[in-house]
Phi, psi and omega in degrees: 000144168232143176241113177076022194079352180247145170292071204226160160227041178223140171231158183313135178303334185284334183304164187285315185293334173269330180288320188221014183058029185270087185175190178196166194209181175213153175245125195230166181264150172234141177223144171031052177085008180223152175274119191272142174061033151352290176293327182300308193293319171296335177283322171313295171292307173320296184307330186287313192295335186287300177304324178264357165070054165248144181310144185288139169271185172288119187276328169296340174277320190287329172296317195289325171309316180285324176312300193296308183298332188269334203303299201264018174278119170269329173193116178206187186244138172235162186206143179244132186233119157245119185271163162279001193064204190277143172204166192301191177286150193088163187272357174274128166253023189298340175258014180287106173247005187224082171309147170270113175252137193225110191247133185221178168219149178217166166307150172287122160330071197309331173289340183299320169320315182278351187262333156313320174269330185250350178076160173238157172263146186242134177265163150278139170280146183268342174274134193253159174256149189255153184290139190213067189289346164288342182248348189323146163089323197272168173255078181285161159304358181275078195247040174283321167322322186281323173320301178300296175319312168290322170319302194297322209283306175301329186287329182247029173052034171248158182262326177232188173205155165271145185232127169257173175268180177286352185248010155078029181251144170307139187239293198188182160287164174312308192233028170199162183265162215225126163236155170211137187237151175217109196074245163268014190227137169272124177249152172211125201297157167264145212250358193308320189257354175167168179106164178288099179274091189274140170345307190273343169300312177301330177281322187294321162310294183313312176315303180305324193283296179330310183275004189052030177283131166292142176217128184257087187266137198223150162260123193207146195268162185309335198286336172304316186295330182285331180274343190294144167256010185185114190243151164208172192243160174196136173220186175278352189262314191262356185063237186239133181234124189270143175267134158302307181178152170241104184062228185280012169269128198242148185224102196268334191254084179289047194287320190265310180314303178312319185286315168312298148330323189280314196292300179315313168317304178291334172277321178299000000 
């Protein structure tokens, strides 16, 4: 772990990331000493900084630190966290000019390869997430809704769940983005009011365009998944994972998701 370039694992109690969740992050796959999709992750960090009004770090220095951290890694997970830095009491962070940058490594989740091959079962989460248009699409440090949703999964013995918002519209999985296919058309939830606009989500959307497959970004109810012929999840680490079923509804035809998996392997 590196914090502001130092090999330490603690930050100041005055850091606004701790006090207010005032920051954001990105999680990246590392293979053979290289961060996959780094330009997309860098763009995500820069866009989030702009939208949140956080002072930019030295981006070249951050990239150099990340390269040094992953250089000897065959396979792992890298994470970059940026906070507004240290600040006084209260919500006003306008005087913060020195963002905190936290770089860390973790083991790669080995179960994802099994998920990719065999698919997974999902349930519908009972808890709902609220609309948050000011933060929509961003991967901010405000993850309490996801913490509670993950607790629900654990208590119900599930690995993933369909998440709806307070208006009963589909948003995402607990830790992944959501796609479904009906006929020759693919759908994914509109994230203008909430949810994380994932790096892999964007990549899959671009792939579908290259394959001349119609994609619709929609506000849709749970019933849309019950009418689907195929459902899959995506994130940077899991890639594309077919969904075998959501509670009593079954999806035996992992056709397009398998094609997308093949294209991802070729690109990597």
